[in-house]
Amino acid sequence: MKNPIEKNLEVIFDETFTGYISVMITVFCGILALLVASLGLFITCNFDKETNTVKLSRYRWFGTLGKTVVQYSLNEITDVKLERIDTSIDEYFFRVILVLESGENLPLTPNYTSNYINGDSIVRVTKDFLELKHKDSAR
């Protein structure tokens, strides 16, 4: 203390700057999470036995950058499979596809994944719904 006669001492500790930094980091992380979530391709598949159609909708950025919708008759679907690709490190990646009479393959999942069990369960449920025969789903 400069003057020992003073009877009061006031200490002000201001953490406003730390608060600003915390808010900025939180906002940045929130925006980054939104960007990561929205950059992916979303596929919605709707099987409807009443109208005998399957409708595939593909979109990015929650549909704001456009949405592609294709529709097929359920009668055109000949199989539901796990499409398998091999990598150079003896690992496999899978995605679920619909096989049409024309030979066209329609992916039901946007990306390949190493999760065989999840893909196989999608194949089995879809085949049960469409009343298709079960075979080994990975080709």
PDB file of C-alpha atoms in Angstrom:
ATOM      1  CA  MET A   1       0.000   0.000   0.000  1.00  0.00           C
ATOM      2  CA  LYS A   2       1.281   3.413  -0.872  1.00  0.00           C
ATOM      3  CA  ASN A   3      -0.373   5.177   2.003  1.00  0.00           C
ATOM      4  CA  PRO A   4      -0.529   3.166   5.254  1.00  0.00           C
ATOM      5  CA  ILE A   5      -3.147   5.582   6.658  1.00  0.00           C
ATOM      6  CA  GLU A   6      -5.851   4.398   4.218  1.00  0.00           C
ATOM      7  CA  LYS A   7      -8.513   2.302   5.932  1.00  0.00           C
ATOM      8  CA  ASN A   8     -10.078   0.611   2.877  1.00  0.00           C
ATOM      9  CA  LEU A   9      -8.670  -1.455   0.091  1.00  0.00           C
ATOM     10  CA  GLU A  10     -10.744  -2.277  -2.944  1.00  0.00           C
ATOM     11  CA  VAL A  11      -9.590  -4.998  -5.306  1.00  0.00           C
ATOM     12  CA  ILE A  12     -11.477  -5.405  -8.570  1.00  0.00           C
ATOM     13  CA  PHE A  13     -10.946  -8.603 -10.481  1.00  0.00           C
ATOM     14  CA  ASP A  14     -12.504  -8.355 -13.951  1.00  0.00           C
ATOM     15  CA  GLU A  15     -12.878 -11.584 -15.950  1.00  0.00           C
ATOM     16  CA  THR A  16     -14.890 -10.051 -18.772  1.00  0.00           C
ATOM     17  CA  PHE A  17     -12.257 -10.990 -21.331  1.00  0.00           C
ATOM     18  CA  THR A  18     -12.304 -14.634 -20.187  1.00  0.00           C
ATOM     19  CA  GLY A  19     -16.090 -14.620 -20.555  1.00  0.00           C
ATOM     20  CA  TYR A  20     -15.838 -13.245 -24.090  1.00  0.00           C
ATOM     21  CA  ILE A  21     -13.309 -15.928 -25.015  1.00  0.00           C
ATOM     22  CA  SER A  22     -15.552 -18.668 -23.573  1.00  0.00           C
ATOM     23  CA  VAL A  23     -18.566 -17.414 -25.518  1.00  0.00           C
ATOM     24  CA  MET A  24     -16.566 -17.144 -28.749  1.00  0.00           C
ATOM     25  CA  ILE A  25     -15.215 -20.707 -28.391  1.00  0.00           C
ATOM     26  CA  THR A  26     -18.730 -22.029 -27.711  1.00  0.00           C
ATOM     27  CA  VAL A  27     -20.181 -20.204 -30.735  1.00  0.00           C
ATOM     28  CA  PHE A  28     -17.331 -21.428 -32.951  1.00  0.00           C
ATOM     29  CA  CYS A  29     -17.808 -25.047 -31.831  1.00  0.00           C
ATOM     30  CA  GLY A  30     -21.566 -24.794 -32.384  1.00  0.00           C
ATOM     31  CA  ILE A  31     -21.140 -23.451 -35.912  1.00  0.00           C
ATOM     32  CA  LEU A  32     -18.525 -26.100 -36.674  1.00  0.00           C
ATOM     33  CA  ALA A  33     -20.831 -28.877 -35.411  1.00  0.00           C
ATOM     34  CA  LEU A  34     -23.679 -27.538 -37.559  1.00  0.00           C
ATOM     35  CA  LEU A  35     -21.443 -27.437 -40.632  1.00  0.00           C
ATOM     36  CA  VAL A  36     -20.205 -30.984 -40.094  1.00  0.00           C
ATOM     37  CA  ALA A  37     -23.739 -32.287 -39.577  1.00  0.00           C
ATOM     38  CA  SER A  38     -25.162 -30.475 -42.569  1.00  0.00           C
ATOM     39  CA  LEU A  39     -22.454 -31.268 -45.113  1.00  0.00           C
ATOM     40  CA  GLY A  40     -23.330 -34.946 -45.216  1.00  0.00           C
ATOM     41  CA  LEU A  41     -25.668 -36.504 -47.734  1.00  0.00           C
ATOM     42  CA  PHE A  42     -29.030 -37.491 -46.319  1.00  0.00           C
ATOM     43  CA  ILE A  43     -31.112 -40.225 -47.920  1.00  0.00           C
ATOM     44  CA  THR A  44     -34.710 -40.847 -46.959  1.00  0.00           C
ATOM     45  CA  CYS A  45     -36.310 -44.003 -48.291  1.00  0.00           C
ATOM     46  CA  ASN A  46     -40.072 -44.490 -48.097  1.00  0.00           C
ATOM     47  CA  PHE A  47     -41.562 -47.867 -49.039  1.00  0.00           C
ATOM     48  CA  ASP A  48     -45.343 -47.687 -49.485  1.00  0.00           C
ATOM     49  CA  LYS A  49     -47.290 -50.882 -50.192  1.00  0.00           C
ATOM     50  CA  GLU A  50     -50.577 -48.997 -50.641  1.00  0.00           C
ATOM     51  CA  THR A  51     -49.271 -47.024 -53.613  1.00  0.00           C
ATOM     52  CA  ASN A  52     -46.783 -49.795 -54.552  1.00  0.00           C
ATOM     53  CA  THR A  53     -43.925 -47.290 -54.677  1.00  0.00           C
ATOM     54  CA  VAL A  54     -40.537 -46.643 -53.179  1.00  0.00           C
ATOM     55  CA  LYS A  55     -39.493 -43.001 -52.979  1.00  0.00           C
ATOM     56  CA  LEU A  56     -35.827 -42.047 -52.473  1.00  0.00           C
ATOM     57  CA  SER A  57     -35.033 -38.475 -51.443  1.00  0.00           C
ATOM     58  CA  ARG A  58     -31.430 -37.264 -51.449  1.00  0.00           C
ATOM     59  CA  TYR A  59     -30.458 -33.886 -50.076  1.00  0.00           C
ATOM     60  CA  ARG A  60     -27.678 -31.829 -48.484  1.00  0.00           C
ATOM     61  CA  TRP A  61     -27.808 -28.857 -46.143  1.00  0.00           C
ATOM     62  CA  PHE A  62     -31.185 -29.917 -44.805  1.00  0.00           C
ATOM     63  CA  GLY A  63     -32.717 -29.593 -48.268  1.00  0.00           C
ATOM     64  CA  THR A  64     -31.833 -25.934 -48.802  1.00  0.00           C
ATOM     65  CA  LEU A  65     -29.391 -26.741 -51.611  1.00  0.00           C
ATOM     66  CA  GLY A  66     -31.955 -28.796 -53.453  1.00  0.00           C
ATOM     67  CA  LYS A  67     -33.488 -32.174 -53.076  1.00  0.00           C
ATOM     68  CA  THR A  68     -33.539 -35.029 -55.562  1.00  0.00           C
ATOM     69  CA  VAL A  69     -36.532 -37.349 -55.394  1.00  0.00           C
ATOM     70  CA  VAL A  70     -36.827 -40.529 -57.458  1.00  0.00           C
ATOM     71  CA  GLN A  71     -39.733 -42.920 -57.379  1.00  0.00           C
ATOM     72  CA  TYR A  72     -39.981 -46.535 -58.507  1.00  0.00           C
ATOM     73  CA  SER A  73     -42.574 -49.260 -58.384  1.00  0.00           C
ATOM     74  CA  LEU A  74     -42.017 -51.882 -55.695  1.00  0.00           C
ATOM     75  CA  ASN A  75     -42.436 -54.462 -58.477  1.00  0.00           C
ATOM     76  CA  GLU A  76     -39.180 -53.205 -60.036  1.00  0.00           C
ATOM     77  CA  ILE A  77     -37.142 -54.222 -56.973  1.00  0.00           C
ATOM     78  CA  THR A  78     -35.593 -57.651 -57.448  1.00  0.00           C
ATOM     79  CA  ASP A  79     -33.259 -57.698 -54.451  1.00  0.00           C
ATOM     80  CA  VAL A  80     -31.849 -55.795 -51.494  1.00  0.00           C
ATOM     81  CA  LYS A  81     -28.135 -56.368 -50.900  1.00  0.00           C
ATOM     82  CA  LEU A  82     -25.074 -55.220 -49.077  1.00  0.00           C
ATOM     83  CA  GLU A  83     -22.656 -53.936 -51.685  1.00  0.00           C
ATOM     84  CA  ARG A  84     -19.133 -54.766 -50.567  1.00  0.00           C
ATOM     85  CA  ILE A  85     -15.868 -53.128 -51.560  1.00  0.00           C
ATOM     86  CA  ASP A  86     -12.461 -54.468 -50.653  1.00  0.00           C
ATOM     87  CA  THR A  87      -9.594 -52.300 -49.518  1.00  0.00           C
ATOM     88  CA  SER A  88      -5.913 -52.929 -49.904  1.00  0.00           C
ATOM     89  CA  ILE A  89      -5.603 -53.702 -46.196  1.00  0.00           C
ATOM     90  CA  ASP A  90      -7.935 -56.749 -46.199  1.00  0.00           C
ATOM     91  CA  GLU A  91     -10.841 -54.761 -44.832  1.00  0.00           C
ATOM     92  CA  TYR A  92     -14.359 -54.582 -46.248  1.00  0.00           C
ATOM     93  CA  PHE A  93     -16.798 -51.704 -46.443  1.00  0.00           C
ATOM     94  CA  PHE A  94     -20.529 -52.061 -47.090  1.00  0.00           C
ATOM     95  CA  ARG A  95     -23.579 -50.092 -48.148  1.00  0.00           C
ATOM     96  CA  VAL A  96     -27.177 -51.139 -48.645  1.00  0.00           C
ATOM     97  CA  ILE A  97     -28.491 -51.110 -52.222  1.00  0.00           C
ATOM     98  CA  LEU A  98     -31.756 -51.863 -53.977  1.00  0.00           C
ATOM     99  CA  VAL A  99     -31.339 -53.903 -57.154  1.00  0.00           C
ATOM    100  CA  LEU A 100     -33.876 -53.058 -59.869  1.00  0.00           C
ATOM    101  CA  GLU A 101     -35.046 -55.196 -62.797  1.00  0.00           C
ATOM    102  CA  SER A 102     -33.116 -52.878 -65.109  1.00  0.00           C
ATOM    103  CA  GLY A 103     -29.894 -53.830 -63.297  1.00  0.00           C
ATOM    104  CA  GLU A 104     -29.598 -50.393 -61.722  1.00  0.00           C
ATOM    105  CA  ASN A 105     -28.348 -50.271 -58.125  1.00  0.00           C
ATOM    106  CA  LEU A 106     -29.883 -47.637 -55.846  1.00  0.00           C
ATOM    107  CA  PRO A 107     -27.912 -46.946 -52.653  1.00  0.00           C
ATOM    108  CA  LEU A 108     -30.068 -46.670 -49.528  1.00  0.00           C
ATOM    109  CA  THR A 109     -27.164 -45.564 -47.361  1.00  0.00           C
ATOM    110  CA  PRO A 110     -25.119 -42.503 -48.341  1.00  0.00           C
ATOM    111  CA  ASN A 111     -21.711 -43.903 -47.456  1.00  0.00           C
ATOM    112  CA  TYR A 112     -19.856 -47.153 -47.208  1.00  0.00           C
ATOM    113  CA  THR A 113     -19.341 -48.336 -43.641  1.00  0.00           C
ATOM    114  CA  SER A 114     -17.416 -51.112 -41.960  1.00  0.00           C
ATOM    115  CA  ASN A 115     -20.489 -51.991 -39.878  1.00  0.00           C
ATOM    116  CA  TYR A 116     -21.681 -55.231 -41.508  1.00  0.00           C
ATOM    117  CA  ILE A 117     -24.192 -56.042 -38.761  1.00  0.00           C
ATOM    118  CA  ASN A 118     -26.085 -52.740 -39.081  1.00  0.00           C
ATOM    119  CA  GLY A 119     -26.212 -52.984 -42.877  1.00  0.00           C
ATOM    120  CA  ASP A 120     -27.288 -56.626 -42.760  1.00  0.00           C
ATOM    121  CA  SER A 121     -30.138 -55.794 -40.382  1.00  0.00           C
ATOM    122  CA  ILE A 122     -31.368 -53.071 -42.776  1.00  0.00           C
ATOM    123  CA  VAL A 123     -31.254 -55.615 -45.620  1.00  0.00           C
ATOM    124  CA  ARG A 124     -33.206 -58.215 -43.622  1.00  0.00           C
ATOM    125  CA  VAL A 125     -35.915 -55.799 -42.456  1.00  0.00           C
ATOM    126  CA  THR A 126     -36.325 -54.395 -45.977  1.00  0.00           C
ATOM    127  CA  LYS A 127     -36.501 -57.877 -47.527  1.00  0.00           C
ATOM    128  CA  ASP A 128     -39.084 -58.936 -44.949  1.00  0.00           C
ATOM    129  CA  PHE A 129     -41.188 -55.864 -45.726  1.00  0.00           C
ATOM    130  CA  LEU A 130     -40.923 -56.424 -49.485  1.00  0.00           C
ATOM    131  CA  GLU A 131     -41.393 -60.193 -49.045  1.00  0.00           C
ATOM    132  CA  LEU A 132     -38.190 -61.000 -50.922  1.00  0.00           C
ATOM    133  CA  LYS A 133     -36.272 -64.230 -50.328  1.00  0.00           C
ATOM    134  CA  HIS A 134     -33.285 -64.066 -47.989  1.00  0.00           C
ATOM    135  CA  LYS A 135     -29.851 -64.959 -49.320  1.00  0.00           C
ATOM    136  CA  ASP A 136     -26.387 -64.065 -48.114  1.00  0.00           C
ATOM    137  CA  SER A 137     -26.678 -60.281 -48.311  1.00  0.00           C
ATOM    138  CA  ALA A 138     -23.011 -59.341 -48.863  1.00  0.00           C
ATOM    139  CA  ARG A 139     -21.773 -59.951 -52.351  1.00  0.00           C
TER     140      ARG A 139
END
